[in-house]
């Protein structure tokens, strides 16, 4: 309301002032080069594009070569001990570059920055900036401080920040698929997981800004968007719609957008825009979402539904808030509502106190679902999490490894089984580019997210859809020809 009292002129003036300041800053940084490297989940890769955009406005250009950079950022992941180790190793290489070029700014962004905060500056003396995932708007200011010879830290988490108004600069893009963040943070407290601590409270982004970003991508030639959140099924946006003036008191009605609604809104942009999403949570995925997927051909028939464990006692200790029966019920619902839907998962082996019998329940879950794909991990205790506080990390490394090896082998079988089942079928493929191995072949993904390889030919090119008859497969790839 206060805003209404400020005369328009002041608004204009302050906007002009802002624009001038931006211009001056952009001029100051003109030509400075930013190198940014990302680790961890898609969310981090998507955040790096927001960072690039914030700094592009201030005159920074991104470079794919860190040896010519003036600013090096590493966007980090804390999910497992070895993820952090990788980052530390890489940081050593960057700090060697810093010794050669003392003017170089080295910054740590993302989840490790949030987890370790200013401790990072004590541990890694050559790091100049530490910035958490909700503080990226402050980056220009933090870089200024480093330019003035100080160290800079901002790890404040926010309940509102969604970077909704920032149009990401697409990094390493093929111009065909793009990630679009629809929410940030996570309110689930899975006992093993560091994400709620590094990314803060869950908040959803205004659907209008999501649809506008997807529409813009489509207009620029992109043909696939992946909507990102730690738990997309709990996406929720309440918008206050103004009613008529005569009905002053009840004039504010609240319209709510849930994930199923959002999927539909994005799907309606164009039948030629494929819509994917990640990650779904078994406790929250509704039949309404499944019906939405089934209703639109361009919402891909592929769901990533992390199970973590097939045993109800372990799921309880993990605080996943579903049990084995509930998970199976969700799998059955997917099979019933979406014929021909691929399903992938995440599994953790050797969680605190897991017995051999309980591990077998995970194996039998894999037998039940026959996942198309799985990401499998050994439990890695993370400081500060509920599990670290409450339970002993008591499964010996060899046992964790043995269980992991067993499920990896099992998954290989099922991946191959799922791939083989596609032989003789015709898949609609969005061409992404040349295959990794040969520029005589194109590659692209099927609706079910399988990688498909087929010979380059006349009349089709990357960014277009083709029908491919599948003739053979490996465990990870379908091979065929355009029909
Ligand atoms: N939001 C997603 C998962 C994000 S983290 C979800 O709820 O499913 C990605 C995966 O990393 C998790 O699904 C889990 O399998 C794994 N993971 C997370 N914390 C881990 C830990 N402490 N040790 C081993 N694996 C872990
Ligand atoms: Fe972590 Fe659980 Fe949130 Fe996923 S849902 S990010 S596993 S706390
Ligand atoms: Fe890693 Fe943070 Fe993503 S811990 S998995 S980068 S949310």
Short mmCIF file of C-alpha atoms and ligand atoms in Angstrom, two decimals:
data_model
loop_
_atom_site.label_atom_id
_atom_site.label_comp_id
_atom_site.label_asym_id
_atom_site.label_seq_id
_atom_site.Cartn_x
_atom_site.Cartn_y
_atom_site.Cartn_z
CA UNK A 1 0.00 0.00 0.00
CA UNK A 2 2.80 2.39 0.87
CA UNK A 3 4.00 2.13 -2.70
CA UNK A 4 0.89 3.93 -3.91
CA UNK A 5 1.93 7.05 -2.00
CA UNK A 6 5.20 7.37 -3.84
CA UNK A 7 4.72 9.60 -6.90
CA UNK A 8 5.40 7.90 -10.21
CA UNK A 9 8.19 10.29 -10.99
CA UNK A 10 10.23 9.01 -8.06
CA UNK A 11 9.70 5.48 -9.34
CA UNK A 12 10.91 6.47 -12.77
CA UNK A 13 13.84 8.34 -11.36
CA UNK A 14 14.89 5.47 -9.17
CA UNK A 15 14.52 3.07 -12.08
CA UNK A 16 16.60 5.35 -14.26
CA UNK A 17 19.14 5.60 -11.46
CA UNK A 18 19.28 1.85 -11.23
CA UNK A 19 19.74 1.48 -14.96
CA UNK A 20 22.55 4.04 -14.91
CA UNK A 21 24.25 2.25 -12.05
CA UNK A 22 23.99 -1.07 -13.86
CA UNK A 23 25.47 0.52 -16.95
CA UNK A 24 28.36 2.00 -14.98
CA UNK A 25 29.04 -1.32 -13.31
CA UNK A 26 28.80 -3.18 -16.58
CA UNK A 27 31.33 -0.76 -18.05
CA UNK A 28 33.64 -1.28 -15.09
CA UNK A 29 33.60 -5.03 -15.52
CA UNK A 30 33.53 -4.85 -19.27
CA UNK A 31 35.25 -7.85 -20.75
CA UNK A 32 35.96 -9.54 -17.40
CA UNK A 33 35.66 -13.25 -17.88
CA UNK A 34 33.69 -15.62 -15.69
CA UNK A 35 34.30 -19.35 -15.62
CA UNK A 36 31.73 -21.43 -13.76
CA UNK A 37 31.81 -25.15 -13.11
CA UNK A 38 28.90 -27.07 -11.59
CA UNK A 39 28.62 -30.23 -9.49
CA UNK A 40 25.69 -32.11 -8.02
CA UNK A 41 22.09 -32.11 -9.13
CA UNK A 42 20.35 -30.38 -12.03
CA UNK A 43 19.30 -27.65 -9.62
CA UNK A 44 22.92 -26.58 -9.28
CA UNK A 45 23.44 -26.54 -13.04
CA UNK A 46 20.30 -24.46 -13.35
CA UNK A 47 21.52 -22.08 -10.61
CA UNK A 48 24.80 -21.56 -12.45
CA UNK A 49 22.76 -20.21 -15.37
CA UNK A 50 21.12 -17.75 -12.98
CA UNK A 51 24.54 -16.71 -11.67
CA UNK A 52 25.81 -16.21 -15.23
CA UNK A 53 22.78 -14.05 -15.94
CA UNK A 54 23.22 -11.89 -12.82
CA UNK A 55 26.86 -11.28 -13.72
CA UNK A 56 26.20 -10.80 -17.45
CA UNK A 57 24.12 -7.76 -16.50
CA UNK A 58 27.23 -6.38 -14.83
CA UNK A 59 29.42 -6.83 -17.87
CA UNK A 60 30.90 -10.29 -17.24
CA UNK A 61 31.24 -12.69 -20.15
CA UNK A 62 31.32 -16.43 -19.53
CA UNK A 63 34.22 -18.46 -20.83
CA UNK A 64 34.56 -22.23 -21.14
CA UNK A 65 38.31 -21.98 -20.40
CA UNK A 66 39.31 -21.31 -16.81
CA UNK A 67 42.89 -20.42 -17.70
CA UNK A 68 41.69 -17.15 -19.25
CA UNK A 69 39.15 -16.35 -16.52
CA UNK A 70 39.19 -13.35 -14.16
CA UNK A 71 36.62 -14.98 -11.90
CA UNK A 72 36.33 -18.73 -11.27
CA UNK A 73 33.24 -20.06 -9.53
CA UNK A 74 32.72 -23.62 -8.49
CA UNK A 75 29.09 -24.47 -7.75
CA UNK A 76 29.32 -27.26 -5.23
CA UNK A 77 27.42 -30.28 -3.89
CA UNK A 78 27.42 -31.73 -0.37
CA UNK A 79 25.15 -34.70 -0.86
CA UNK A 80 27.81 -37.32 -0.11
CA UNK A 81 31.31 -37.18 1.33
CA UNK A 82 32.86 -38.06 -2.05
CA UNK A 83 30.97 -35.22 -3.78
CA UNK A 84 32.71 -32.80 -1.43
CA UNK A 85 36.06 -34.52 -1.97
CA UNK A 86 35.78 -34.04 -5.72
CA UNK A 87 35.17 -30.35 -5.23
CA UNK A 88 38.16 -29.97 -2.92
CA UNK A 89 40.42 -31.68 -5.46
CA UNK A 90 39.21 -29.44 -8.23
CA UNK A 91 39.63 -26.39 -6.04
CA UNK A 92 43.30 -27.26 -5.63
CA UNK A 93 43.74 -26.89 -9.40
CA UNK A 94 42.02 -23.51 -9.36
CA UNK A 95 44.10 -22.26 -6.49
CA UNK A 96 47.25 -23.14 -8.45
CA UNK A 97 45.93 -20.78 -11.14
CA UNK A 98 45.40 -18.17 -8.42
CA UNK A 99 49.02 -18.35 -7.31
CA UNK A 100 50.04 -17.55 -10.90
CA UNK A 101 47.49 -14.76 -11.20
CA UNK A 102 46.85 -13.07 -7.83
CA UNK A 103 44.13 -10.85 -9.37
CA UNK A 104 42.02 -13.93 -10.05
CA UNK A 105 38.85 -14.20 -7.95
CA UNK A 106 38.03 -17.76 -6.79
CA UNK A 107 34.58 -18.35 -5.37
CA UNK A 108 32.71 -21.28 -3.91
CA UNK A 109 28.95 -21.33 -4.51
CA UNK A 110 26.15 -23.76 -3.74
CA UNK A 111 25.59 -26.40 -1.11
CA UNK A 112 29.11 -26.81 0.25
CA UNK A 113 29.36 -23.05 0.61
CA UNK A 114 26.13 -23.10 2.58
CA UNK A 115 27.17 -26.06 4.71
CA UNK A 116 30.66 -24.84 5.61
CA UNK A 117 30.07 -21.09 5.49
CA UNK A 118 33.08 -19.00 6.54
CA UNK A 119 34.89 -22.17 7.66
CA UNK A 120 35.67 -22.54 3.98
CA UNK A 121 37.84 -19.45 4.06
CA UNK A 122 39.82 -20.87 6.97
CA UNK A 123 40.22 -24.27 5.32
CA UNK A 124 40.99 -23.07 1.82
CA UNK A 125 43.05 -19.93 2.16
CA UNK A 126 43.00 -19.07 -1.53
CA UNK A 127 39.21 -18.92 -1.79
CA UNK A 128 37.93 -15.32 -1.88
CA UNK A 129 34.15 -15.65 -1.94
CA UNK A 130 31.69 -18.07 -0.32
CA UNK A 131 28.07 -17.72 -1.45
CA UNK A 132 25.05 -19.85 -0.59
CA UNK A 133 22.25 -20.74 -3.05
CA UNK A 134 19.89 -17.95 -1.99
CA UNK A 135 22.43 -15.11 -2.10
CA UNK A 136 23.39 -14.98 -5.77
CA UNK A 137 21.88 -11.53 -6.31
CA UNK A 138 24.58 -10.25 -3.96
CA UNK A 139 27.42 -11.59 -6.14
CA UNK A 140 28.32 -8.33 -7.94
CA UNK A 141 28.61 -6.61 -4.58
CA UNK A 142 30.68 -9.48 -3.13
CA UNK A 143 33.04 -9.42 -6.11
CA UNK A 144 33.49 -5.66 -5.57
CA UNK A 145 34.54 -6.37 -2.01
CA UNK A 146 37.11 -8.89 -3.18
CA UNK A 147 38.37 -6.36 -5.74
CA UNK A 148 38.89 -4.06 -2.75
CA UNK A 149 41.09 -6.67 -1.13
CA UNK A 150 38.58 -8.25 1.28
CA UNK A 151 37.14 -11.74 1.59
CA UNK A 152 33.38 -11.98 1.12
CA UNK A 153 30.74 -14.37 2.48
CA UNK A 154 26.97 -14.41 2.08
CA UNK A 155 25.20 -17.61 3.08
CA UNK A 156 21.84 -16.19 4.12
CA UNK A 157 18.98 -18.48 3.24
CA UNK A 158 15.69 -16.98 2.19
CA UNK A 159 12.05 -17.98 2.50
CA UNK A 160 11.07 -16.11 -0.65
CA UNK A 161 13.91 -16.06 -3.15
CA UNK A 162 13.06 -17.98 -6.34
CA UNK A 163 14.99 -15.83 -8.85
CA UNK A 164 11.67 -15.78 -10.72
CA UNK A 165 12.45 -12.59 -12.64
CA UNK A 166 15.91 -13.66 -13.79
CA UNK A 167 16.21 -14.95 -17.30
CA UNK A 168 18.99 -17.57 -17.13
CA UNK A 169 21.95 -17.43 -19.51
CA UNK A 170 22.00 -20.96 -20.96
CA UNK A 171 25.42 -22.51 -20.40
CA UNK A 172 26.77 -25.44 -22.46
CA UNK A 173 23.41 -25.48 -24.16
CA UNK A 174 22.52 -27.46 -27.27
CA UNK A 175 19.63 -25.03 -27.81
CA UNK A 176 17.16 -27.91 -27.54
CA UNK A 177 16.70 -28.89 -23.89
CA UNK A 178 16.75 -26.65 -20.85
CA UNK A 179 16.23 -26.90 -17.11
CA UNK A 180 13.63 -24.65 -15.54
CA UNK A 181 13.53 -24.33 -11.73
CA UNK A 182 9.98 -24.30 -10.42
CA UNK A 183 10.77 -24.31 -6.72
CA UNK A 184 13.67 -24.17 -4.28
CA UNK A 185 14.60 -25.76 -0.99
CA UNK A 186 13.04 -28.77 0.70
CA UNK A 187 10.80 -29.16 3.73
CA UNK A 188 11.17 -32.90 4.04
CA UNK A 189 13.57 -34.00 6.65
CA UNK A 190 14.83 -37.27 5.24
CA UNK A 191 17.21 -38.24 8.01
CA UNK A 192 20.19 -38.95 5.70
CA UNK A 193 19.91 -35.77 3.67
CA UNK A 194 21.80 -32.51 3.83
CA UNK A 195 19.65 -30.64 1.28
CA UNK A 196 17.19 -29.03 3.75
CA UNK A 197 20.21 -27.53 5.51
CA UNK A 198 21.98 -26.33 2.38
CA UNK A 199 18.96 -25.11 0.43
CA UNK A 200 16.59 -23.98 3.12
CA UNK A 201 12.82 -23.95 3.21
CA UNK A 202 10.71 -25.05 0.31
CA UNK A 203 9.17 -22.30 -1.79
CA UNK A 204 7.44 -22.36 -5.15
CA UNK A 205 7.97 -19.98 -8.01
CA UNK A 206 5.18 -17.95 -9.61
CA UNK A 207 3.65 -20.13 -12.36
CA UNK A 208 3.34 -17.11 -14.66
CA UNK A 209 7.10 -16.66 -14.63
CA UNK A 210 7.62 -20.39 -15.22
CA UNK A 211 5.27 -20.47 -18.21
CA UNK A 212 6.81 -17.27 -19.58
CA UNK A 213 10.31 -18.77 -19.34
CA UNK A 214 9.19 -21.99 -21.06
CA UNK A 215 7.36 -20.03 -23.78
CA UNK A 216 10.48 -17.95 -24.36
CA UNK A 217 12.59 -21.10 -24.63
CA UNK A 218 10.14 -22.55 -27.14
CA UNK A 219 10.19 -19.33 -29.18
CA UNK A 220 13.98 -19.55 -29.25
CA UNK A 221 13.82 -23.06 -30.71
CA UNK A 222 14.09 -25.17 -27.55
CA UNK A 223 11.95 -28.29 -27.70
CA UNK A 224 12.24 -29.79 -24.23
CA UNK A 225 12.03 -28.35 -20.73
CA UNK A 226 12.72 -30.19 -17.48
CA UNK A 227 10.89 -28.67 -14.53
CA UNK A 228 13.09 -28.89 -11.46
CA UNK A 229 12.48 -29.15 -7.75
CA UNK A 230 13.57 -31.45 -4.90
CA UNK A 231 9.95 -32.53 -4.56
CA UNK A 232 7.95 -31.26 -7.53
CA UNK A 233 4.74 -32.86 -6.28
CA UNK A 234 4.52 -30.40 -3.43
CA UNK A 235 4.65 -27.43 -5.82
CA UNK A 236 2.01 -24.97 -4.68
CA UNK A 237 1.29 -21.37 -5.63
CA UNK A 238 -1.46 -19.22 -4.21
CA UNK A 239 -2.25 -16.16 -6.25
CA UNK A 240 -4.45 -13.41 -5.00
CA UNK A 241 -6.90 -12.49 -7.73
CA UNK A 242 -8.67 -9.15 -7.32
CA UNK A 243 -12.45 -9.28 -7.55
CA UNK A 244 -14.89 -6.51 -8.45
CA UNK A 245 -14.73 -3.22 -6.51
CA UNK A 246 -18.34 -3.42 -5.36
CA UNK A 247 -17.56 -6.63 -3.58
CA UNK A 248 -14.71 -5.09 -1.65
CA UNK A 249 -14.46 -7.48 1.27
CA UNK A 250 -14.64 -10.78 -0.55
CA UNK A 251 -12.85 -9.39 -3.59
CA UNK A 252 -9.61 -11.21 -2.95
CA UNK A 253 -10.09 -14.82 -3.99
CA UNK A 254 -7.21 -17.20 -3.79
CA UNK A 255 -6.49 -19.33 -6.82
CA UNK A 256 -4.16 -22.21 -6.16
CA UNK A 257 -1.90 -23.86 -8.70
CA UNK A 258 -0.64 -27.33 -7.88
CA UNK A 259 1.90 -29.40 -9.78
CA UNK A 260 -0.70 -31.10 -12.00
CA UNK A 261 -2.05 -27.66 -12.99
CA UNK A 262 1.45 -26.37 -13.67
CA UNK A 263 2.29 -29.38 -15.85
CA UNK A 264 -0.82 -28.69 -17.93
CA UNK A 265 -0.02 -24.99 -18.24
CA UNK A 266 3.45 -25.77 -19.57
CA UNK A 267 2.22 -28.60 -21.80
CA UNK A 268 -0.27 -26.23 -23.45
CA UNK A 269 2.51 -23.96 -24.75
CA UNK A 270 2.90 -26.26 -27.75
CA UNK A 271 2.47 -29.96 -28.54
CA UNK A 272 6.04 -29.73 -29.89
CA UNK A 273 7.47 -28.76 -26.52
CA UNK A 274 8.33 -31.82 -24.46
CA UNK A 275 7.84 -31.49 -20.73
CA UNK A 276 9.89 -33.47 -18.23
CA UNK A 277 10.20 -33.01 -14.49
CA UNK A 278 12.29 -34.14 -11.55
CA UNK A 279 12.16 -35.19 -8.71
CA UNK A 280 8.86 -36.80 -7.72
CA UNK A 281 8.37 -37.85 -4.12
CA UNK A 282 6.47 -41.09 -3.42
CA UNK A 283 4.59 -39.53 -0.51
CA UNK A 284 3.27 -36.64 -2.60
CA UNK A 285 2.79 -37.87 -6.17
CA UNK A 286 -0.95 -37.80 -6.79
CA UNK A 287 -3.21 -39.56 -9.27
CA UNK A 288 -4.08 -36.08 -10.55
CA UNK A 289 -0.46 -35.65 -11.67
CA UNK A 290 -0.51 -39.10 -13.29
CA UNK A 291 -3.71 -38.25 -15.18
CA UNK A 292 -2.16 -34.98 -16.38
CA UNK A 293 0.86 -36.90 -17.70
CA UNK A 294 -1.41 -39.32 -19.48
CA UNK A 295 -3.62 -36.59 -20.93
CA UNK A 296 -0.87 -34.73 -22.81
CA UNK A 297 1.32 -36.52 -25.35
CA UNK A 298 4.05 -33.95 -24.81
CA UNK A 299 4.36 -34.61 -21.06
CA UNK A 300 6.88 -37.40 -21.17
CA UNK A 301 6.07 -40.85 -19.87
CA UNK A 302 8.93 -40.98 -17.47
CA UNK A 303 8.93 -40.64 -13.70
CA UNK A 304 11.92 -40.56 -11.40
CA UNK A 305 10.55 -41.90 -8.11
CA UNK A 306 13.33 -42.45 -5.57
CA UNK A 307 12.56 -45.40 -3.31
CA UNK A 308 15.78 -45.26 -1.20
CA UNK A 309 14.95 -48.61 0.45
CA UNK A 310 12.41 -51.39 -0.04
CA UNK A 311 12.09 -52.02 3.68
CA UNK A 312 9.51 -50.25 5.83
CA UNK A 313 11.59 -50.11 9.02
CA UNK A 314 14.50 -48.53 7.15
CA UNK A 315 12.15 -46.11 5.36
CA UNK A 316 10.86 -45.10 8.77
CA UNK A 317 14.39 -44.50 10.08
CA UNK A 318 15.08 -42.52 6.94
CA UNK A 319 12.01 -40.43 7.73
CA UNK A 320 10.72 -40.86 4.20
CA UNK A 321 7.13 -40.88 5.57
CA UNK A 322 5.95 -43.73 3.33
CA UNK A 323 6.34 -47.47 3.69
CA UNK A 324 6.88 -50.31 1.25
CA UNK A 325 3.15 -50.81 0.67
CA UNK A 326 2.58 -47.15 -0.05
CA UNK A 327 5.42 -47.09 -2.56
CA UNK A 328 4.08 -50.19 -4.31
CA UNK A 329 0.65 -48.59 -4.41
CA UNK A 330 2.17 -45.56 -6.22
CA UNK A 331 3.98 -47.82 -8.70
CA UNK A 332 0.73 -49.70 -9.37
CA UNK A 333 -1.06 -46.37 -9.90
CA UNK A 334 1.56 -45.29 -12.45
CA UNK A 335 1.22 -48.59 -14.31
CA UNK A 336 -2.58 -48.32 -14.26
CA UNK A 337 -2.94 -44.66 -15.26
CA UNK A 338 -0.02 -44.23 -17.66
CA UNK A 339 0.41 -47.21 -19.91
CA UNK A 340 4.04 -47.47 -20.98
CA UNK A 341 5.66 -45.20 -18.42
CA UNK A 342 9.36 -45.57 -17.68
CA UNK A 343 10.30 -45.41 -14.01
CA UNK A 344 13.69 -44.74 -12.48
CA UNK A 345 14.81 -44.51 -8.88
CA UNK A 346 17.48 -43.71 -6.30
CA UNK A 347 18.64 -46.31 -3.78
CA UNK A 348 20.87 -46.08 -0.72
CA UNK A 349 22.60 -49.21 0.56
CA UNK A 350 23.88 -49.77 4.07
CA UNK A 351 21.81 -47.16 5.88
CA UNK A 352 22.21 -47.24 9.67
CA UNK A 353 21.37 -50.66 11.17
CA UNK A 354 20.18 -52.14 7.83
CA UNK A 355 20.25 -55.96 8.07
CA UNK A 356 20.83 -58.41 5.23
CA UNK A 357 17.14 -59.31 5.35
CA UNK A 358 16.14 -55.66 5.05
CA UNK A 359 18.53 -55.18 2.16
CA UNK A 360 16.78 -58.11 0.44
CA UNK A 361 13.56 -56.10 0.56
CA UNK A 362 15.30 -53.46 -1.58
CA UNK A 363 16.35 -56.17 -4.02
CA UNK A 364 12.81 -57.54 -4.15
CA UNK A 365 11.47 -54.03 -4.77
CA UNK A 366 13.75 -53.86 -7.78
CA UNK A 367 12.35 -57.20 -8.92
CA UNK A 368 8.83 -55.85 -8.50
CA UNK A 369 9.28 -52.57 -10.35
CA UNK A 370 11.98 -53.59 -12.84
CA UNK A 371 13.22 -50.01 -13.03
CA UNK A 372 14.33 -48.62 -16.36
CA UNK A 373 17.19 -46.88 -14.63
CA UNK A 374 18.57 -46.34 -11.13
CA UNK A 375 21.09 -44.16 -9.32
CA UNK A 376 22.57 -46.22 -6.50
CA UNK A 377 24.67 -45.03 -3.58
CA UNK A 378 26.34 -46.27 -0.41
CA UNK A 379 25.08 -44.42 2.62
CA UNK A 380 27.37 -41.52 3.46
CA UNK A 381 26.85 -39.89 6.82
CA UNK A 382 26.45 -36.11 6.56
CA UNK A 383 27.28 -33.90 9.53
CA UNK A 384 24.27 -32.21 11.09
CA UNK A 385 21.61 -34.47 9.59
CA UNK A 386 19.06 -36.28 11.75
CA UNK A 387 20.66 -39.64 11.02
CA UNK A 388 24.09 -38.37 12.03
CA UNK A 389 22.64 -37.17 15.32
CA UNK A 390 20.42 -40.15 16.10
CA UNK A 391 21.84 -43.30 14.57
CA UNK A 392 25.22 -44.96 14.35
CA UNK A 393 26.70 -45.30 10.88
CA UNK A 394 27.29 -48.93 11.76
CA UNK A 395 27.28 -50.86 8.50
CA UNK A 396 30.88 -51.71 7.58
CA UNK A 397 32.16 -50.26 4.34
CA UNK A 398 32.61 -53.75 2.79
CA UNK A 399 28.98 -54.61 3.53
CA UNK A 400 27.72 -51.34 2.05
CA UNK A 401 29.86 -52.03 -1.01
CA UNK A 402 28.74 -55.65 -1.34
CA UNK A 403 25.08 -54.61 -1.21
CA UNK A 404 25.73 -51.85 -3.70
CA UNK A 405 27.50 -54.21 -6.12
CA UNK A 406 24.58 -56.59 -5.85
CA UNK A 407 21.94 -54.01 -6.71
CA UNK A 408 24.04 -52.47 -9.47
CA UNK A 409 24.26 -55.89 -11.13
CA UNK A 410 20.55 -56.40 -10.66
CA UNK A 411 19.79 -53.01 -12.20
CA UNK A 412 22.00 -53.78 -15.20
CA UNK A 413 19.79 -56.79 -15.87
CA UNK A 414 16.59 -54.76 -15.64
CA UNK A 415 17.91 -51.85 -17.70
CA UNK A 416 18.80 -54.34 -20.42
CA UNK A 417 15.42 -56.03 -20.07
CA UNK A 418 13.61 -52.70 -20.49
CA UNK A 419 15.76 -51.73 -23.48
CA UNK A 420 15.26 -55.10 -25.18
CA UNK A 421 11.51 -54.74 -24.78
CA UNK A 422 11.64 -51.73 -27.14
CA UNK A 423 13.12 -53.69 -30.04
CA UNK A 424 10.76 -53.74 -33.01
CA UNK A 425 8.90 -50.67 -31.78
CA UNK A 426 8.87 -47.21 -33.29
CA UNK A 427 9.97 -44.47 -30.88
CA UNK A 428 9.39 -40.75 -31.32
CA UNK A 429 12.79 -39.17 -30.78
CA UNK A 430 13.75 -35.53 -30.29
CA UNK A 431 17.12 -35.21 -32.05
CA UNK A 432 19.71 -33.60 -29.75
CA UNK A 433 22.83 -33.74 -31.94
CA UNK A 434 25.56 -36.08 -33.10
CA UNK A 435 26.13 -39.22 -31.06
CA UNK A 436 29.13 -39.15 -28.75
CA UNK A 437 30.94 -41.81 -30.73
CA UNK A 438 30.41 -40.80 -34.34
CA UNK A 439 29.20 -37.87 -36.39
CA UNK A 440 27.62 -40.36 -38.78
CA UNK A 441 24.95 -40.93 -36.10
CA UNK A 442 22.47 -38.70 -34.36
CA UNK A 443 21.31 -39.20 -30.80
CA UNK A 444 18.18 -38.14 -28.97
CA UNK A 445 15.78 -39.32 -26.32
CA UNK A 446 12.58 -41.28 -26.58
CA UNK A 447 9.46 -40.23 -24.72
CA UNK A 448 10.49 -42.72 -21.98
CA UNK A 449 13.88 -40.99 -21.73
CA UNK A 450 15.93 -43.76 -23.36
CA UNK A 451 18.92 -42.62 -25.41
CA UNK A 452 18.40 -43.56 -29.06
CA UNK A 453 21.12 -43.67 -31.74
CA UNK A 454 20.39 -43.73 -35.47
CA UNK A 455 22.14 -42.75 -38.71
CA UNK A 456 22.28 -39.12 -39.81
CA UNK A 457 20.12 -38.60 -42.89
CA UNK A 458 18.47 -36.13 -45.25
CA UNK A 459 15.38 -34.30 -44.14
CA UNK A 460 15.90 -34.19 -40.37
CA UNK A 461 18.17 -32.34 -38.01
CA UNK A 462 18.72 -31.57 -34.30
CA UNK A 463 15.70 -29.97 -32.66
CA UNK A 464 13.29 -32.01 -34.80
CA UNK A 465 11.29 -35.10 -34.02
CA UNK A 466 11.73 -38.34 -35.95
CA UNK A 467 10.25 -41.81 -35.70
CA UNK A 468 12.93 -44.41 -35.15
CA UNK A 469 12.43 -48.14 -35.55
CA UNK A 470 14.45 -49.84 -32.80
CA UNK A 471 16.58 -52.70 -34.06
CA UNK A 472 19.03 -53.44 -31.23
CA UNK A 473 20.00 -52.27 -27.79
CA UNK A 474 22.74 -52.19 -25.19
CA UNK A 475 21.93 -51.76 -21.46
CA UNK A 476 21.88 -47.99 -21.89
CA UNK A 477 21.09 -47.24 -25.53
CA UNK A 478 18.57 -48.08 -28.22
CA UNK A 479 19.87 -48.37 -31.77
CA UNK A 480 17.70 -48.09 -34.87
CA UNK A 481 16.83 -46.25 -38.08
CA UNK A 482 14.43 -43.51 -39.05
CA UNK A 483 11.21 -44.72 -40.66
N1 LIG B 1 14.93 -34.75 -3.57
C1 LIG B 1 15.28 -36.00 -4.08
C2 LIG B 1 16.70 -36.41 -3.86
C3 LIG B 1 17.80 -35.45 -3.91
S1 LIG B 1 19.37 -36.09 -3.46
C4 LIG B 1 14.40 -37.04 -3.40
O1 LIG B 1 13.85 -36.82 -2.37
O2 LIG B 1 14.35 -38.12 -3.89
C5 LIG B 1 19.60 -37.38 -4.65
C6 LIG B 1 19.81 -38.72 -4.06
O3 LIG B 1 21.03 -38.79 -3.35
C7 LIG B 1 18.79 -39.17 -3.05
O4 LIG B 1 17.62 -39.64 -3.65
C8 LIG B 1 19.51 -40.25 -2.31
O5 LIG B 1 19.34 -41.50 -2.92
C9 LIG B 1 20.96 -39.84 -2.42
N2 LIG B 1 21.46 -39.37 -1.14
C10 LIG B 1 21.07 -38.29 -0.45
N3 LIG B 1 21.74 -38.21 0.72
C11 LIG B 1 22.56 -39.27 0.76
C12 LIG B 1 23.51 -39.76 1.72
N4 LIG B 1 23.70 -39.13 2.86
N5 LIG B 1 24.20 -40.89 1.42
C13 LIG B 1 23.99 -41.54 0.26
N6 LIG B 1 23.12 -41.13 -0.66
C14 LIG B 1 22.40 -40.01 -0.42
FE1 LIG B 2 16.64 -34.69 0.66
FE2 LIG B 2 14.41 -35.92 1.26
FE3 LIG B 2 14.35 -33.36 0.50
FE4 LIG B 2 14.93 -35.25 -1.26
S1 LIG B 2 12.98 -35.01 -0.20
S2 LIG B 2 15.99 -33.34 -0.98
S3 LIG B 2 16.06 -36.73 -0.04
S4 LIG B 2 15.24 -34.20 2.36
FE1 LIG B 3 24.03 -31.64 -4.11
FE2 LIG B 3 22.90 -29.49 -3.23
FE3 LIG B 3 21.89 -30.75 -5.30
S1 LIG B 3 23.76 -31.08 -2.00
S2 LIG B 3 22.42 -32.86 -4.91
S3 LIG B 3 23.83 -29.79 -5.23
S4 LIG B 3 20.77 -29.66 -3.75
#
